[in-house]
Short mmCIF file of C-alpha atoms in Angstrom, two decimals:
data_model
loop_
_atom_site.label_atom_id
_atom_site.label_comp_id
_atom_site.label_asym_id
_atom_site.label_seq_id
_atom_site.Cartn_x
_atom_site.Cartn_y
_atom_site.Cartn_z
CA UNK A 596 50.79 102.76 119.92
CA UNK A 597 53.20 100.12 120.63
CA UNK A 598 57.02 101.35 121.54
CA UNK A 599 60.13 99.87 121.19
CA UNK A 600 62.86 101.49 123.93
CA UNK A 601 66.09 100.99 122.04
CA UNK A 602 68.39 101.91 124.87
CA UNK A 603 67.84 101.70 128.38
CA UNK A 604 69.79 100.17 131.53
CA UNK A 605 68.58 97.19 133.71
CA UNK A 606 71.70 97.76 135.77
CA UNK A 607 72.21 97.17 139.91
CA UNK A 608 74.29 99.97 140.85
CA UNK A 609 74.52 102.42 143.15
CA UNK A 610 74.13 105.33 140.32
CA UNK A 611 71.36 104.29 138.48
CA UNK A 612 69.52 104.06 142.48
CA UNK A 613 70.38 108.03 142.60
CA UNK A 614 68.96 108.98 139.22
CA UNK A 615 65.83 106.51 139.29
CA UNK A 616 65.22 108.75 142.51
CA UNK A 617 65.56 111.78 140.88
CA UNK A 618 63.15 110.63 137.74
CA UNK A 619 60.69 110.15 139.91
CA UNK A 620 60.86 106.17 139.92
CA UNK A 621 62.27 102.83 141.63
CA UNK A 622 65.98 101.42 139.44
CA UNK A 623 63.59 98.12 139.73
CA UNK A 624 62.39 95.01 137.61
CA UNK A 625 58.86 95.69 139.14
CA UNK A 626 58.74 99.97 138.29
CA UNK A 627 59.94 99.21 135.14
CA UNK A 628 57.43 96.56 134.05
CA UNK A 629 54.55 98.89 135.47
CA UNK A 630 55.89 101.53 132.96
CA UNK A 631 56.02 99.32 129.84
CA UNK A 632 52.93 98.36 130.69
CA UNK A 633 51.53 101.94 131.59
CA UNK A 634 52.83 103.13 127.93
CA UNK A 635 52.82 99.93 125.88
CA UNK A 636 56.35 99.28 125.97
CA UNK A 637 56.70 95.81 124.15
CA UNK A 638 60.37 95.22 123.91
CA UNK A 639 63.10 97.29 125.46
CA UNK A 640 66.69 96.91 124.67
CA UNK A 641 69.46 97.22 127.38
CA UNK A 642 72.60 98.29 127.10
CA UNK A 643 75.09 95.92 128.52
CA UNK A 644 77.31 97.71 131.05
CA UNK A 645 77.93 95.38 133.67
CA UNK A 646 81.17 93.24 133.72
CA UNK A 647 80.81 90.07 131.99
CA UNK A 648 82.09 86.67 133.04
CA UNK A 649 86.01 86.02 132.96
CA UNK A 650 87.01 85.46 129.92
CA UNK A 651 89.90 82.31 129.49
CA UNK A 652 91.88 84.14 126.77
CA UNK A 653 91.99 87.97 127.45
CA UNK A 654 90.25 91.22 125.99
CA UNK A 655 87.23 92.36 126.40
CA UNK A 656 84.47 89.71 127.85
CA UNK A 657 80.73 91.38 127.21
CA UNK A 658 79.14 93.48 129.50
CA UNK A 659 75.60 92.18 130.00
CA UNK A 660 72.34 93.77 131.99
CA UNK A 661 71.87 92.06 135.26
CA UNK A 662 69.23 94.41 137.85
CA UNK A 663 67.48 90.81 137.94
CA UNK A 664 70.03 88.66 139.30
CA UNK A 665 73.23 86.89 137.95
CA UNK A 666 73.78 86.57 134.54
CA UNK A 667 73.44 83.26 133.08
CA UNK A 668 74.38 83.72 129.36
CA UNK A 669 73.58 80.32 128.31
CA UNK A 670 70.27 80.85 130.11
CA UNK A 671 68.90 83.79 130.20
CA UNK A 672 67.50 84.47 132.82
CA UNK A 673 66.42 88.19 132.14
CA UNK A 674 63.19 89.15 131.84
CA UNK A 675 61.64 87.38 128.13
CA UNK A 676 60.69 91.34 126.91
CA UNK A 677 63.86 93.10 127.11
CA UNK A 678 66.72 92.17 125.33
CA UNK A 679 70.10 93.39 125.37
CA UNK A 680 73.68 94.94 123.24
CA UNK A 681 76.75 93.24 124.94
CA UNK A 682 78.71 95.81 125.49
CA UNK A 683 82.39 96.71 124.83
CA UNK A 684 85.46 97.13 127.18
CA UNK A 685 87.83 98.74 124.56
CA UNK A 686 90.73 99.53 126.80
CA UNK A 687 90.87 95.24 127.19
CA UNK A 688 91.10 94.59 123.72
CA UNK A 689 94.82 94.38 122.29
CA UNK A 690 95.91 93.32 119.18
CA UNK A 691 97.44 90.36 120.70
CA UNK A 692 93.70 89.33 121.79
CA UNK A 693 91.00 91.00 119.57
CA UNK A 694 90.66 88.21 117.72
CA UNK A 695 89.62 86.26 120.70
CA UNK A 696 87.46 89.05 122.08
CA UNK A 697 85.00 88.64 119.08
CA UNK A 698 85.02 84.58 119.46
CA UNK A 699 84.22 85.47 123.43
CA UNK A 700 81.06 88.49 121.93
CA UNK A 701 79.87 85.46 119.72
CA UNK A 702 78.86 83.09 122.23
CA UNK A 703 76.73 85.63 123.77
CA UNK A 704 75.01 87.26 120.41
CA UNK A 705 74.07 83.45 119.11
CA UNK A 706 71.36 83.94 121.60
CA UNK A 707 67.66 85.17 120.97
CA UNK A 708 68.21 87.85 123.48
CA UNK A 709 71.63 88.91 122.64
CA UNK A 710 70.47 91.52 119.26
CA UNK A 711 73.61 94.02 119.41
CA UNK A 712 77.00 94.96 120.79
CA UNK A 713 77.43 98.84 122.17
CA UNK A 714 80.58 100.43 122.15
CA UNK A 715 81.69 102.94 124.93
CA UNK A 716 83.96 105.61 123.41
CA UNK A 717 84.72 108.51 126.03
CA UNK A 718 84.16 106.82 128.54
CA UNK A 719 86.51 104.13 127.09
CA UNK A 720 89.41 106.15 125.45
CA UNK A 721 89.38 104.27 122.05
CA UNK A 722 88.19 105.68 119.03
CA UNK A 723 85.21 103.80 117.34
CA UNK A 724 87.29 103.20 113.85
CA UNK A 725 90.35 101.85 115.66
CA UNK A 726 91.67 98.70 114.33
CA UNK A 727 91.10 96.83 117.65
CA UNK A 728 87.35 96.81 116.83
CA UNK A 729 87.59 95.44 113.18
CA UNK A 730 86.77 92.12 114.20
CA UNK A 731 84.12 92.97 116.58
CA UNK A 732 82.50 94.54 113.44
CA UNK A 733 83.28 91.86 111.10
CA UNK A 734 81.30 89.32 113.68
CA UNK A 735 78.51 92.52 113.47
CA UNK A 736 77.65 91.77 109.80
CA UNK A 737 78.24 87.83 110.39
CA UNK A 738 75.82 87.81 112.65
CA UNK A 739 73.75 90.65 110.92
CA UNK A 740 73.25 92.47 114.43
CA UNK A 741 74.02 96.55 114.06
CA UNK A 742 76.71 98.08 116.56
CA UNK A 743 75.26 100.84 119.05
CA UNK A 744 77.97 103.86 119.66
CA UNK A 745 78.20 106.05 122.54
CA UNK A 746 78.21 109.37 121.23
CA UNK A 747 78.27 113.27 123.04
CA UNK A 748 78.26 114.14 126.53
CA UNK A 749 79.35 112.02 129.37
CA UNK A 750 78.45 111.64 133.11
CA UNK A 751 81.63 111.35 134.44
CA UNK A 752 84.83 114.24 134.28
CA UNK A 753 87.39 111.21 133.38
CA UNK A 754 85.70 110.65 129.88
CA UNK A 755 87.39 112.41 127.03
CA UNK A 756 84.44 113.94 124.60
CA UNK A 757 87.30 113.79 121.41
CA UNK A 758 86.24 109.83 121.69
CA UNK A 759 82.61 110.29 121.74
CA UNK A 760 82.37 112.80 118.77
CA UNK A 761 79.69 111.28 116.06
CA UNK A 762 82.28 112.87 113.43
CA UNK A 763 84.06 109.65 114.60
CA UNK A 764 81.68 107.13 112.86
CA UNK A 765 81.79 108.18 109.83
CA UNK A 766 85.56 106.65 109.22
CA UNK A 767 83.79 103.09 110.68
CA UNK A 768 81.07 103.34 108.49
CA UNK A 769 82.72 104.00 105.74
CA UNK A 770 85.24 100.97 106.68
CA UNK A 771 82.28 98.42 107.07
CA UNK A 772 79.31 99.48 104.91
CA UNK A 773 77.62 96.61 105.51
CA UNK A 774 77.10 96.77 109.24
CA UNK A 775 74.24 99.12 110.94
CA UNK A 776 75.48 101.69 113.15
CA UNK A 777 73.81 103.45 115.18
CA UNK A 778 74.36 106.89 116.94
CA UNK A 779 73.20 106.49 120.42
CA UNK A 780 71.73 109.87 121.84
CA UNK A 781 72.27 111.73 118.16
CA UNK A 782 75.51 112.99 119.52
CA UNK A 783 73.92 115.43 121.64
CA UNK A 784 75.01 118.43 121.69
CA UNK A 785 76.71 117.93 118.04
CA UNK A 786 73.64 117.01 116.68
CA UNK A 787 74.22 118.23 112.99
CA UNK A 788 77.20 116.70 112.86
CA UNK A 789 75.41 113.53 113.95
CA UNK A 790 72.62 114.32 110.88
CA UNK A 791 75.63 114.55 108.50
CA UNK A 792 77.36 111.47 109.64
CA UNK A 793 74.19 109.39 108.94
CA UNK A 794 72.66 111.75 105.85
CA UNK A 795 75.88 110.14 104.34
CA UNK A 796 76.12 107.10 105.54
CA UNK A 797 73.18 105.05 104.50
CA UNK A 798 74.61 102.32 107.04
CA UNK A 799 73.89 104.92 109.88
CA UNK A 800 71.18 105.87 111.94
CA UNK A 801 70.23 107.96 114.99
CA UNK A 802 68.55 107.37 118.15
CA UNK A 803 67.00 109.83 120.14
CA UNK A 804 67.68 108.80 123.90
CA UNK A 805 68.55 111.07 127.06
CA UNK A 806 68.07 114.21 125.09
CA UNK A 807 66.69 115.20 128.82
CA UNK A 808 67.25 114.02 132.06
CA UNK A 809 65.18 113.60 135.39
CA UNK A 810 61.50 114.28 135.87
CA UNK A 811 59.94 117.03 134.71
CA UNK A 812 56.81 118.23 133.57
CA UNK A 813 57.01 117.99 129.55
CA UNK A 814 54.38 120.95 128.47
CA UNK A 815 56.65 123.06 130.87
CA UNK A 816 60.00 121.40 130.07
CA UNK A 817 59.36 121.51 125.87
CA UNK A 818 58.58 125.91 126.27
CA UNK A 819 61.60 126.62 129.10
CA UNK A 820 64.37 124.84 125.91
CA UNK A 821 61.89 125.62 123.17
CA UNK A 822 64.85 126.85 121.34
CA UNK A 823 66.71 123.54 122.07
CA UNK A 824 64.28 121.34 120.76
CA UNK A 825 63.13 123.40 117.59
CA UNK A 826 67.28 122.84 116.72
CA UNK A 827 66.48 119.16 116.60
CA UNK A 828 63.31 119.42 115.30
CA UNK A 829 65.02 121.73 112.30
CA UNK A 830 67.63 119.48 111.61
CA UNK A 831 65.55 116.07 111.92
CA UNK A 832 63.25 117.34 109.28
CA UNK A 833 66.40 118.70 107.03
CA UNK A 834 67.76 115.24 107.16
CA UNK A 835 64.27 114.01 106.36
CA UNK A 836 64.68 109.89 107.17
CA UNK A 837 62.68 109.59 109.55
CA UNK A 838 62.42 105.57 108.90
CA UNK A 839 66.28 105.66 110.26
CA UNK A 840 65.58 107.59 113.58
CA UNK A 841 64.48 105.78 116.58
CA UNK A 842 63.31 106.15 120.09
CA UNK A 843 65.55 105.18 123.38
CA UNK A 844 65.07 106.57 126.72
CA UNK A 845 68.16 105.62 129.01
CA UNK A 846 65.98 104.54 131.67
CA UNK A 847 66.45 105.34 134.40
CA UNK A 848 67.61 108.39 134.23
CA UNK A 849 64.93 109.89 132.65
CA UNK A 850 60.81 109.46 133.24
CA UNK A 851 59.85 107.73 130.21
CA UNK A 852 56.30 109.00 130.69
CA UNK A 853 57.18 112.76 130.50
CA UNK A 854 59.90 111.71 127.85
CA UNK A 855 57.77 110.07 125.76
CA UNK A 856 55.59 112.83 125.22
CA UNK A 857 58.52 115.14 125.09
CA UNK A 858 59.67 113.16 122.29
CA UNK A 859 56.00 113.63 120.58
CA UNK A 860 56.46 117.05 120.37
CA UNK A 861 60.08 116.41 118.29
CA UNK A 862 59.12 113.86 116.13
CA UNK A 863 56.06 114.89 113.38
CA UNK A 864 52.46 113.00 114.48
CA UNK A 865 53.19 111.17 110.64
CA UNK A 866 56.45 109.52 111.70
CA UNK A 867 55.87 108.63 115.20
CA UNK A 868 54.83 104.74 114.79
CA UNK A 869 58.36 104.09 112.13
CA UNK A 870 60.20 106.69 115.75
CA UNK A 871 58.65 104.86 118.79
CA UNK A 872 58.56 100.93 116.88
CA UNK A 873 58.59 100.37 113.23
CA UNK A 874 62.37 101.58 112.54
CA UNK A 875 63.57 99.54 115.24
CA UNK A 876 62.66 96.26 113.94
CA UNK A 877 64.49 97.04 110.97
CA UNK A 878 67.32 97.74 112.65
CA UNK A 879 67.36 95.40 115.65
CA UNK A 880 66.55 92.84 113.48
CA UNK A 881 66.22 89.80 115.62
CA UNK A 882 63.34 91.31 118.18
CA UNK A 883 60.98 90.59 115.25
CA UNK A 884 61.24 87.28 116.64
CA UNK A 885 61.07 87.93 120.40
CA UNK A 886 58.03 89.83 120.26
#
């Protein structure tokens, strides 16, 4: 079975090196390539979280993946089977520079390998539906790329969870009904709220990255936390729209070999081809030309 990893991080930073060790691998290009070959991961989408180049007019410049070296936006110098979502640093955007921020992002999004936009509410103390994001949503609609939104738990105590609650996406989804919005991490632990937002809004999708972290035996881990994963499965089954649910790992924070096995316990077998591969192609449409 072919797999698209719709949420990973390709980032040269100390915290990710430590997380990779705890997950039983290395935060390196070589190690990730071996993981992909072993698991038939044919394409990956990195969430942009390294600083982009300095913008000429202020505002937020795209955060990009950079594990393979300094990023060159004119000549994509990362592996060909890794695309990315340009990351937004929302607190740098004001009403005065919001339009210019969208122009900065457009340069990246016109590249083949830049397949979407990533927002980090919670880490950034700005609601996803704030008007300062409107020009970026309009850009996403113009270029037909999705918007990925961090939701749920955060890894730092300076984050504010009220901004990361999945219910905040409802307002953005209504405001921009022609923009595909991906709820990253399925809003965990607010899983029911995330499911409801996706059920109500046809332009909203669920992504199941980071529902576990570190290294673990998948069967043992599942049995130890069976109530949690049964709860997820129950609500996904109640939701029923498995064509709107996609796989992501959050590598290097998790051992992918075991995480794939774990997700196979959550997603019914008859829906796994869509979950692991086909559904992502309908959301990240630019990936079709990169395979």
